[in-house]
Amino acid sequence: MGAYILYFILIMIVPMYFQHKVKTTYNKYSKVRSTSGKTGAQVAEEILAANNITDVQVLEGEGFLSDHYDPSKKVVVLSPANYRQPSVAATAIAAHEVGHAIQHATGYHFLNVRSSLFPLANLGTTLSYLLIMIGAVLTGISQQGGGIGAMAIWAGVILMSFSVLFSIVTLPVEFDASKRAMRQIEKLNIVNKEEYKHAKRVLGAAAMTYVAATAVAVAEFIRFFMMARNND
Ligand SMILES: [Zn+2]
């Protein structure tokens, strides 16, 4: 019982800690004006142009840290602060999102795998817990166990495996985008030595949130897999 409670505390606290870390790191470096004086939007445009990518648009999005690259629409969406402000954090994040656009343009393998997993992973996220819950209730009601309840649990676990796989494949995609971002802002002289270190810190903190999310996804998958097996 104690181990169980500890487990739930861990899977809640660990991601929360890294979310907090990314916010504080971001807040710190979003207040540091970049010596280039370029806004996130300008940095994004510059890196796209330097890589001869002409079919990707840079747009202003809504919401705090809502920055992303959408491969289906070929748009780099930057949150308002990153789009408009010339900060070290905006530089780092804009370069990271363009990193995804470069991955897309160059046919980076893991990005393709990730995109093809997306629909099933999405289904997994919305349905797996529901199926597992229904399954658990059904096996609880029927005295002999097994049957439809066990099948529902297994269906949930299989669906969940797609979201776990998606989460795992996201890691190389994210790390690679940051690596590309750092290479670009260094090569194009967008940052000085000090800013390079700070930009790396911002992207490193963001990467840890993905690592934490994946760790939780894998742990949860193992937990439900064991549950399904014990029900057989
Ligand atoms: Zn990313």
PDB file of C-alpha atoms and ligand atoms in Angstrom:
ATOM      1  CA  MET A   1       0.000   0.000   0.000  1.00  0.00           C
ATOM      2  CA  GLY A   2       2.788   2.415   0.942  1.00  0.00           C
ATOM      3  CA  ALA A   3       4.619   1.656  -2.296  1.00  0.00           C
ATOM      4  CA  TYR A   4       1.410   2.350  -4.194  1.00  0.00           C
ATOM      5  CA  ILE A   5       0.972   5.776  -2.642  1.00  0.00           C
ATOM      6  CA  LEU A   6       4.630   6.579  -3.220  1.00  0.00           C
ATOM      7  CA  TYR A   7       4.197   5.616  -6.871  1.00  0.00           C
ATOM      8  CA  PHE A   8       1.241   7.977  -7.338  1.00  0.00           C
ATOM      9  CA  ILE A   9       3.062  10.801  -5.604  1.00  0.00           C
ATOM     10  CA  LEU A  10       6.086  10.232  -7.836  1.00  0.00           C
ATOM     11  CA  ILE A  11       4.164  10.227 -11.117  1.00  0.00           C
ATOM     12  CA  MET A  12       2.486  13.456 -10.072  1.00  0.00           C
ATOM     13  CA  ILE A  13       5.431  15.279  -8.520  1.00  0.00           C
ATOM     14  CA  VAL A  14       8.131  14.486 -11.087  1.00  0.00           C
ATOM     15  CA  PRO A  15       6.334  16.006 -14.112  1.00  0.00           C
ATOM     16  CA  MET A  16       5.167  18.930 -11.973  1.00  0.00           C
ATOM     17  CA  TYR A  17       8.728  19.618 -10.901  1.00  0.00           C
ATOM     18  CA  PHE A  18       9.992  19.734 -14.500  1.00  0.00           C
ATOM     19  CA  GLN A  19       7.009  21.842 -15.600  1.00  0.00           C
ATOM     20  CA  HIS A  20       7.887  24.284 -12.860  1.00  0.00           C
ATOM     21  CA  LYS A  21      11.561  24.199 -13.861  1.00  0.00           C
ATOM     22  CA  VAL A  22      10.776  24.979 -17.501  1.00  0.00           C
ATOM     23  CA  LYS A  23       8.560  27.885 -16.447  1.00  0.00           C
ATOM     24  CA  THR A  24      11.138  29.461 -14.144  1.00  0.00           C
ATOM     25  CA  THR A  25      13.949  28.982 -16.693  1.00  0.00           C
ATOM     26  CA  TYR A  26      11.744  30.436 -19.393  1.00  0.00           C
ATOM     27  CA  ASN A  27      10.639  33.382 -17.266  1.00  0.00           C
ATOM     28  CA  LYS A  28      14.240  34.165 -16.423  1.00  0.00           C
ATOM     29  CA  TYR A  29      15.519  34.203 -20.006  1.00  0.00           C
ATOM     30  CA  SER A  30      12.425  35.769 -21.517  1.00  0.00           C
ATOM     31  CA  LYS A  31      13.410  38.873 -19.575  1.00  0.00           C
ATOM     32  CA  VAL A  32      16.946  38.865 -20.974  1.00  0.00           C
ATOM     33  CA  ARG A  33      17.046  40.950 -24.119  1.00  0.00           C
ATOM     34  CA  SER A  34      19.042  39.321 -26.907  1.00  0.00           C
ATOM     35  CA  THR A  35      21.995  41.287 -28.280  1.00  0.00           C
ATOM     36  CA  SER A  36      20.800  40.561 -31.830  1.00  0.00           C
ATOM     37  CA  GLY A  37      17.607  42.491 -31.014  1.00  0.00           C
ATOM     38  CA  LYS A  38      15.690  39.998 -33.147  1.00  0.00           C
ATOM     39  CA  THR A  39      12.241  38.819 -32.123  1.00  0.00           C
ATOM     40  CA  GLY A  40      11.401  35.122 -32.144  1.00  0.00           C
ATOM     41  CA  ALA A  41       9.534  35.651 -35.408  1.00  0.00           C
ATOM     42  CA  GLN A  42      12.592  37.244 -37.014  1.00  0.00           C
ATOM     43  CA  VAL A  43      14.871  34.475 -35.781  1.00  0.00           C
ATOM     44  CA  ALA A  44      12.480  31.864 -37.186  1.00  0.00           C
ATOM     45  CA  GLU A  45      12.282  33.614 -40.567  1.00  0.00           C
ATOM     46  CA  GLU A  46      16.048  33.960 -40.731  1.00  0.00           C
ATOM     47  CA  ILE A  47      16.737  30.280 -40.016  1.00  0.00           C
ATOM     48  CA  LEU A  48      14.062  29.168 -42.482  1.00  0.00           C
ATOM     49  CA  ALA A  49      15.584  31.368 -45.199  1.00  0.00           C
ATOM     50  CA  ALA A  50      19.120  30.176 -44.421  1.00  0.00           C
ATOM     51  CA  ASN A  51      17.921  26.609 -44.945  1.00  0.00           C
ATOM     52  CA  ASN A  52      16.088  27.438 -48.177  1.00  0.00           C
ATOM     53  CA  ILE A  53      12.720  26.583 -46.683  1.00  0.00           C
ATOM     54  CA  THR A  54      10.245  28.851 -48.425  1.00  0.00           C
ATOM     55  CA  ASP A  55       6.925  27.027 -47.872  1.00  0.00           C
ATOM     56  CA  VAL A  56       6.740  27.343 -44.094  1.00  0.00           C
ATOM     57  CA  GLN A  57       4.924  30.262 -42.471  1.00  0.00           C
ATOM     58  CA  VAL A  58       5.686  31.794 -39.099  1.00  0.00           C
ATOM     59  CA  LEU A  59       2.538  32.759 -37.226  1.00  0.00           C
ATOM     60  CA  GLU A  60       1.628  34.232 -33.883  1.00  0.00           C
ATOM     61  CA  GLY A  61      -0.337  31.839 -31.686  1.00  0.00           C
ATOM     62  CA  GLU A  62      -2.271  32.220 -28.474  1.00  0.00           C
ATOM     63  CA  GLY A  63      -1.391  31.258 -24.950  1.00  0.00           C
ATOM     64  CA  PHE A  64       1.674  30.952 -22.785  1.00  0.00           C
ATOM     65  CA  LEU A  65       4.354  28.626 -24.243  1.00  0.00           C
ATOM     66  CA  SER A  66       1.995  27.362 -26.929  1.00  0.00           C
ATOM     67  CA  ASP A  67       4.877  27.288 -29.433  1.00  0.00           C
ATOM     68  CA  HIS A  68       4.840  24.400 -31.906  1.00  0.00           C
ATOM     69  CA  TYR A  69       5.385  23.353 -35.481  1.00  0.00           C
ATOM     70  CA  ASP A  70       2.410  21.938 -37.347  1.00  0.00           C
ATOM     71  CA  PRO A  71       3.628  19.640 -40.155  1.00  0.00           C
ATOM     72  CA  SER A  72       0.139  19.282 -41.670  1.00  0.00           C
ATOM     73  CA  LYS A  73      -0.184  23.050 -42.207  1.00  0.00           C
ATOM     74  CA  LYS A  74       3.550  23.769 -42.478  1.00  0.00           C
ATOM     75  CA  VAL A  75       3.399  26.546 -39.928  1.00  0.00           C
ATOM     76  CA  VAL A  76       5.698  27.513 -37.095  1.00  0.00           C
ATOM     77  CA  VAL A  77       3.408  28.895 -34.398  1.00  0.00           C
ATOM     78  CA  LEU A  78       5.057  31.043 -31.744  1.00  0.00           C
ATOM     79  CA  SER A  79       3.401  32.195 -28.527  1.00  0.00           C
ATOM     80  CA  PRO A  80       2.805  35.981 -28.433  1.00  0.00           C
ATOM     81  CA  ALA A  81       5.789  36.766 -26.174  1.00  0.00           C
ATOM     82  CA  ASN A  82       8.183  34.687 -28.279  1.00  0.00           C
ATOM     83  CA  TYR A  83       6.770  36.015 -31.532  1.00  0.00           C
ATOM     84  CA  ARG A  84       7.061  39.666 -30.572  1.00  0.00           C
ATOM     85  CA  GLN A  85       9.948  39.957 -28.148  1.00  0.00           C
ATOM     86  CA  PRO A  86      13.712  39.914 -28.720  1.00  0.00           C
ATOM     87  CA  SER A  87      14.670  37.702 -25.772  1.00  0.00           C
ATOM     88  CA  VAL A  88      17.132  34.852 -25.370  1.00  0.00           C
ATOM     89  CA  ALA A  89      14.239  32.507 -24.549  1.00  0.00           C
ATOM     90  CA  ALA A  90      12.319  33.593 -27.671  1.00  0.00           C
ATOM     91  CA  THR A  91      15.440  33.012 -29.786  1.00  0.00           C
ATOM     92  CA  ALA A  92      15.912  29.508 -28.389  1.00  0.00           C
ATOM     93  CA  ILE A  93      12.288  28.446 -28.729  1.00  0.00           C
ATOM     94  CA  ALA A  94      11.803  29.951 -32.186  1.00  0.00           C
ATOM     95  CA  ALA A  95      14.946  28.146 -33.372  1.00  0.00           C
ATOM     96  CA  HIS A  96      13.695  24.900 -31.824  1.00  0.00           C
ATOM     97  CA  GLU A  97      10.351  25.088 -33.640  1.00  0.00           C
ATOM     98  CA  VAL A  98      12.134  25.814 -36.915  1.00  0.00           C
ATOM     99  CA  GLY A  99      14.272  22.781 -36.055  1.00  0.00           C
ATOM    100  CA  HIS A 100      11.081  20.735 -36.476  1.00  0.00           C
ATOM    101  CA  ALA A 101      10.412  22.439 -39.822  1.00  0.00           C
ATOM    102  CA  ILE A 102      13.933  21.473 -40.938  1.00  0.00           C
ATOM    103  CA  GLN A 103      13.285  17.901 -39.794  1.00  0.00           C
ATOM    104  CA  HIS A 104      10.128  17.917 -41.881  1.00  0.00           C
ATOM    105  CA  ALA A 105      11.838  19.416 -44.934  1.00  0.00           C
ATOM    106  CA  THR A 106      14.706  16.918 -44.774  1.00  0.00           C
ATOM    107  CA  GLY A 107      12.491  13.899 -44.087  1.00  0.00           C
ATOM    108  CA  TYR A 108      13.882  13.178 -40.635  1.00  0.00           C
ATOM    109  CA  HIS A 109      12.916   9.574 -39.909  1.00  0.00           C
ATOM    110  CA  PHE A 110      11.558   9.838 -36.358  1.00  0.00           C
ATOM    111  CA  LEU A 111       9.333  12.776 -37.280  1.00  0.00           C
ATOM    112  CA  ASN A 112       7.635  10.626 -39.915  1.00  0.00           C
ATOM    113  CA  VAL A 113       7.217   7.760 -37.454  1.00  0.00           C
ATOM    114  CA  ARG A 114       5.786  10.177 -34.911  1.00  0.00           C
ATOM    115  CA  SER A 115       3.313  11.654 -37.411  1.00  0.00           C
ATOM    116  CA  SER A 116       2.088   8.219 -38.499  1.00  0.00           C
ATOM    117  CA  LEU A 117       1.597   7.155 -34.867  1.00  0.00           C
ATOM    118  CA  PHE A 118      -0.350  10.307 -34.029  1.00  0.00           C
ATOM    119  CA  PRO A 119      -3.945   9.180 -34.859  1.00  0.00           C
ATOM    120  CA  LEU A 120      -3.653   5.887 -32.923  1.00  0.00           C
ATOM    121  CA  ALA A 121      -1.826   7.573 -30.056  1.00  0.00           C
ATOM    122  CA  ASN A 122      -4.602  10.149 -29.857  1.00  0.00           C
ATOM    123  CA  LEU A 123      -7.209   7.405 -29.722  1.00  0.00           C
ATOM    124  CA  GLY A 124      -5.135   5.684 -27.052  1.00  0.00           C
ATOM    125  CA  THR A 125      -5.011   8.770 -24.879  1.00  0.00           C
ATOM    126  CA  THR A 126      -8.758   9.323 -25.000  1.00  0.00           C
ATOM    127  CA  LEU A 127      -9.999   5.721 -24.869  1.00  0.00           C
ATOM    128  CA  SER A 128      -7.488   3.558 -23.012  1.00  0.00           C
ATOM    129  CA  TYR A 129      -8.307   4.684 -19.458  1.00  0.00           C
ATOM    130  CA  LEU A 130     -12.037   4.433 -20.185  1.00  0.00           C
ATOM    131  CA  LEU A 131     -11.708   0.876 -21.535  1.00  0.00           C
ATOM    132  CA  ILE A 132      -9.544  -0.185 -18.605  1.00  0.00           C
ATOM    133  CA  MET A 133     -12.018   1.314 -16.119  1.00  0.00           C
ATOM    134  CA  ILE A 134     -15.000  -0.392 -17.772  1.00  0.00           C
ATOM    135  CA  GLY A 135     -13.024  -3.629 -17.863  1.00  0.00           C
ATOM    136  CA  ALA A 136     -12.133  -3.365 -14.187  1.00  0.00           C
ATOM    137  CA  VAL A 137     -15.778  -2.744 -13.242  1.00  0.00           C
ATOM    138  CA  LEU A 138     -16.978  -5.686 -15.372  1.00  0.00           C
ATOM    139  CA  THR A 139     -14.458  -8.106 -13.931  1.00  0.00           C
ATOM    140  CA  GLY A 140     -15.413  -6.850 -10.472  1.00  0.00           C
ATOM    141  CA  ILE A 141     -19.123  -7.579 -11.110  1.00  0.00           C
ATOM    142  CA  SER A 142     -18.760 -11.008 -12.690  1.00  0.00           C
ATOM    143  CA  GLN A 143     -17.671 -13.575 -10.101  1.00  0.00           C
ATOM    144  CA  GLN A 144     -15.586 -15.742 -12.372  1.00  0.00           C
ATOM    145  CA  GLY A 145     -13.576 -12.857 -13.815  1.00  0.00           C
ATOM    146  CA  GLY A 146     -12.151 -12.921 -17.332  1.00  0.00           C
ATOM    147  CA  GLY A 147     -14.636 -12.619 -20.201  1.00  0.00           C
ATOM    148  CA  ILE A 148     -15.621  -9.252 -21.606  1.00  0.00           C
ATOM    149  CA  GLY A 149     -14.063  -7.345 -18.719  1.00  0.00           C
ATOM    150  CA  ALA A 150     -10.618  -8.840 -19.313  1.00  0.00           C
ATOM    151  CA  MET A 151     -10.972  -8.199 -23.038  1.00  0.00           C
ATOM    152  CA  ALA A 152     -11.816  -4.542 -22.415  1.00  0.00           C
ATOM    153  CA  ILE A 153      -8.766  -4.174 -20.181  1.00  0.00           C
ATOM    154  CA  TRP A 154      -6.511  -5.749 -22.822  1.00  0.00           C
ATOM    155  CA  ALA A 155      -7.999  -3.497 -25.534  1.00  0.00           C
ATOM    156  CA  GLY A 156      -7.247  -0.506 -23.318  1.00  0.00           C
ATOM    157  CA  VAL A 157      -3.690  -1.660 -22.710  1.00  0.00           C
ATOM    158  CA  ILE A 158      -3.054  -2.247 -26.420  1.00  0.00           C
ATOM    159  CA  LEU A 159      -4.430   1.201 -27.266  1.00  0.00           C
ATOM    160  CA  MET A 160      -2.319   2.686 -24.510  1.00  0.00           C
ATOM    161  CA  SER A 161       0.804   1.116 -26.025  1.00  0.00           C
ATOM    162  CA  PHE A 162       0.401   3.424 -29.027  1.00  0.00           C
ATOM    163  CA  SER A 163       0.410   6.541 -26.888  1.00  0.00           C
ATOM    164  CA  VAL A 164       3.432   5.210 -24.999  1.00  0.00           C
ATOM    165  CA  LEU A 165       5.246   4.521 -28.244  1.00  0.00           C
ATOM    166  CA  PHE A 166       4.323   8.016 -29.436  1.00  0.00           C
ATOM    167  CA  SER A 167       5.738   9.477 -26.261  1.00  0.00           C
ATOM    168  CA  ILE A 168       8.982   7.506 -26.692  1.00  0.00           C
ATOM    169  CA  VAL A 169       9.403   8.498 -30.354  1.00  0.00           C
ATOM    170  CA  THR A 170       8.829  12.127 -29.341  1.00  0.00           C
ATOM    171  CA  LEU A 171      12.112  12.100 -27.398  1.00  0.00           C
ATOM    172  CA  PRO A 172      14.578  11.796 -30.313  1.00  0.00           C
ATOM    173  CA  VAL A 173      12.429  14.262 -32.289  1.00  0.00           C
ATOM    174  CA  GLU A 174      12.624  16.858 -29.512  1.00  0.00           C
ATOM    175  CA  PHE A 175      16.318  16.365 -28.755  1.00  0.00           C
ATOM    176  CA  ASP A 176      17.175  16.535 -32.440  1.00  0.00           C
ATOM    177  CA  ALA A 177      15.147  19.734 -32.956  1.00  0.00           C
ATOM    178  CA  SER A 178      17.034  21.391 -30.094  1.00  0.00           C
ATOM    179  CA  LYS A 179      20.369  20.199 -31.476  1.00  0.00           C
ATOM    180  CA  ARG A 180      19.484  21.692 -34.858  1.00  0.00           C
ATOM    181  CA  ALA A 181      18.309  24.908 -33.164  1.00  0.00           C
ATOM    182  CA  MET A 182      21.593  25.349 -31.307  1.00  0.00           C
ATOM    183  CA  ARG A 183      23.611  24.651 -34.447  1.00  0.00           C
ATOM    184  CA  GLN A 184      21.591  27.213 -36.435  1.00  0.00           C
ATOM    185  CA  ILE A 185      21.747  30.082 -33.958  1.00  0.00           C
ATOM    186  CA  GLU A 186      25.484  29.525 -33.568  1.00  0.00           C
ATOM    187  CA  LYS A 187      26.179  29.254 -37.290  1.00  0.00           C
ATOM    188  CA  LEU A 188      24.089  32.318 -38.155  1.00  0.00           C
ATOM    189  CA  ASN A 189      25.664  34.329 -35.317  1.00  0.00           C
ATOM    190  CA  ILE A 190      22.282  35.037 -33.780  1.00  0.00           C
ATOM    191  CA  VAL A 191      23.669  34.517 -30.270  1.00  0.00           C
ATOM    192  CA  ASN A 192      26.929  35.281 -28.536  1.00  0.00           C
ATOM    193  CA  LYS A 193      28.778  32.757 -26.354  1.00  0.00           C
ATOM    194  CA  GLU A 194      26.904  33.652 -23.190  1.00  0.00           C
ATOM    195  CA  GLU A 195      23.509  33.616 -24.932  1.00  0.00           C
ATOM    196  CA  TYR A 196      24.338  30.265 -26.483  1.00  0.00           C
ATOM    197  CA  LYS A 197      24.679  28.771 -22.989  1.00  0.00           C
ATOM    198  CA  HIS A 198      21.442  30.379 -21.824  1.00  0.00           C
ATOM    199  CA  ALA A 199      19.503  29.254 -24.883  1.00  0.00           C
ATOM    200  CA  LYS A 200      20.761  25.731 -24.282  1.00  0.00           C
ATOM    201  CA  ARG A 201      19.495  25.924 -20.712  1.00  0.00           C
ATOM    202  CA  VAL A 202      16.008  26.944 -21.899  1.00  0.00           C
ATOM    203  CA  LEU A 203      15.816  24.075 -24.390  1.00  0.00           C
ATOM    204  CA  GLY A 204      17.316  21.622 -21.913  1.00  0.00           C
ATOM    205  CA  ALA A 205      14.612  22.433 -19.363  1.00  0.00           C
ATOM    206  CA  ALA A 206      11.920  21.982 -22.020  1.00  0.00           C
ATOM    207  CA  ALA A 207      13.394  18.619 -23.040  1.00  0.00           C
ATOM    208  CA  MET A 208      13.185  17.358 -19.461  1.00  0.00           C
ATOM    209  CA  THR A 209       9.406  17.797 -19.439  1.00  0.00           C
ATOM    210  CA  TYR A 210       9.237  15.336 -22.344  1.00  0.00           C
ATOM    211  CA  VAL A 211      11.510  12.887 -20.542  1.00  0.00           C
ATOM    212  CA  ALA A 212       9.343  13.093 -17.419  1.00  0.00           C
ATOM    213  CA  ALA A 213       6.129  12.647 -19.419  1.00  0.00           C
ATOM    214  CA  THR A 214       7.569   9.589 -21.157  1.00  0.00           C
ATOM    215  CA  ALA A 215       8.743   8.077 -17.860  1.00  0.00           C
ATOM    216  CA  VAL A 216       5.216   8.457 -16.471  1.00  0.00           C
ATOM    217  CA  ALA A 217       3.651   7.000 -19.622  1.00  0.00           C
ATOM    218  CA  VAL A 218       5.936   3.954 -19.486  1.00  0.00           C
ATOM    219  CA  ALA A 219       5.333   3.451 -15.748  1.00  0.00           C
ATOM    220  CA  GLU A 220       1.560   3.670 -16.223  1.00  0.00           C
ATOM    221  CA  PHE A 221       1.706   1.270 -19.133  1.00  0.00           C
ATOM    222  CA  ILE A 222       3.625  -1.291 -17.075  1.00  0.00           C
ATOM    223  CA  ARG A 223       1.131  -0.901 -14.239  1.00  0.00           C
ATOM    224  CA  PHE A 224      -1.884  -1.549 -16.496  1.00  0.00           C
ATOM    225  CA  PHE A 225      -0.108  -4.326 -18.368  1.00  0.00           C
ATOM    226  CA  MET A 226       0.460  -6.144 -15.049  1.00  0.00           C
ATOM    227  CA  MET A 227      -3.166  -5.514 -14.114  1.00  0.00           C
ATOM    228  CA  ALA A 228      -4.373  -7.011 -17.408  1.00  0.00           C
ATOM    229  CA  ARG A 229      -2.147 -10.047 -16.943  1.00  0.00           C
ATOM    230  CA  ASN A 230      -3.336 -10.631 -13.391  1.00  0.00           C
ATOM    231  CA  ASN A 231      -6.911 -10.561 -14.657  1.00  0.00           C
ATOM    232  CA  ASP A 232      -6.354 -13.354 -17.167  1.00  0.00           C
TER     233      ASP A 232
HETATM  234 ZN    ZN B   1       9.656  20.518 -30.108  1.00  0.00          ZN
END
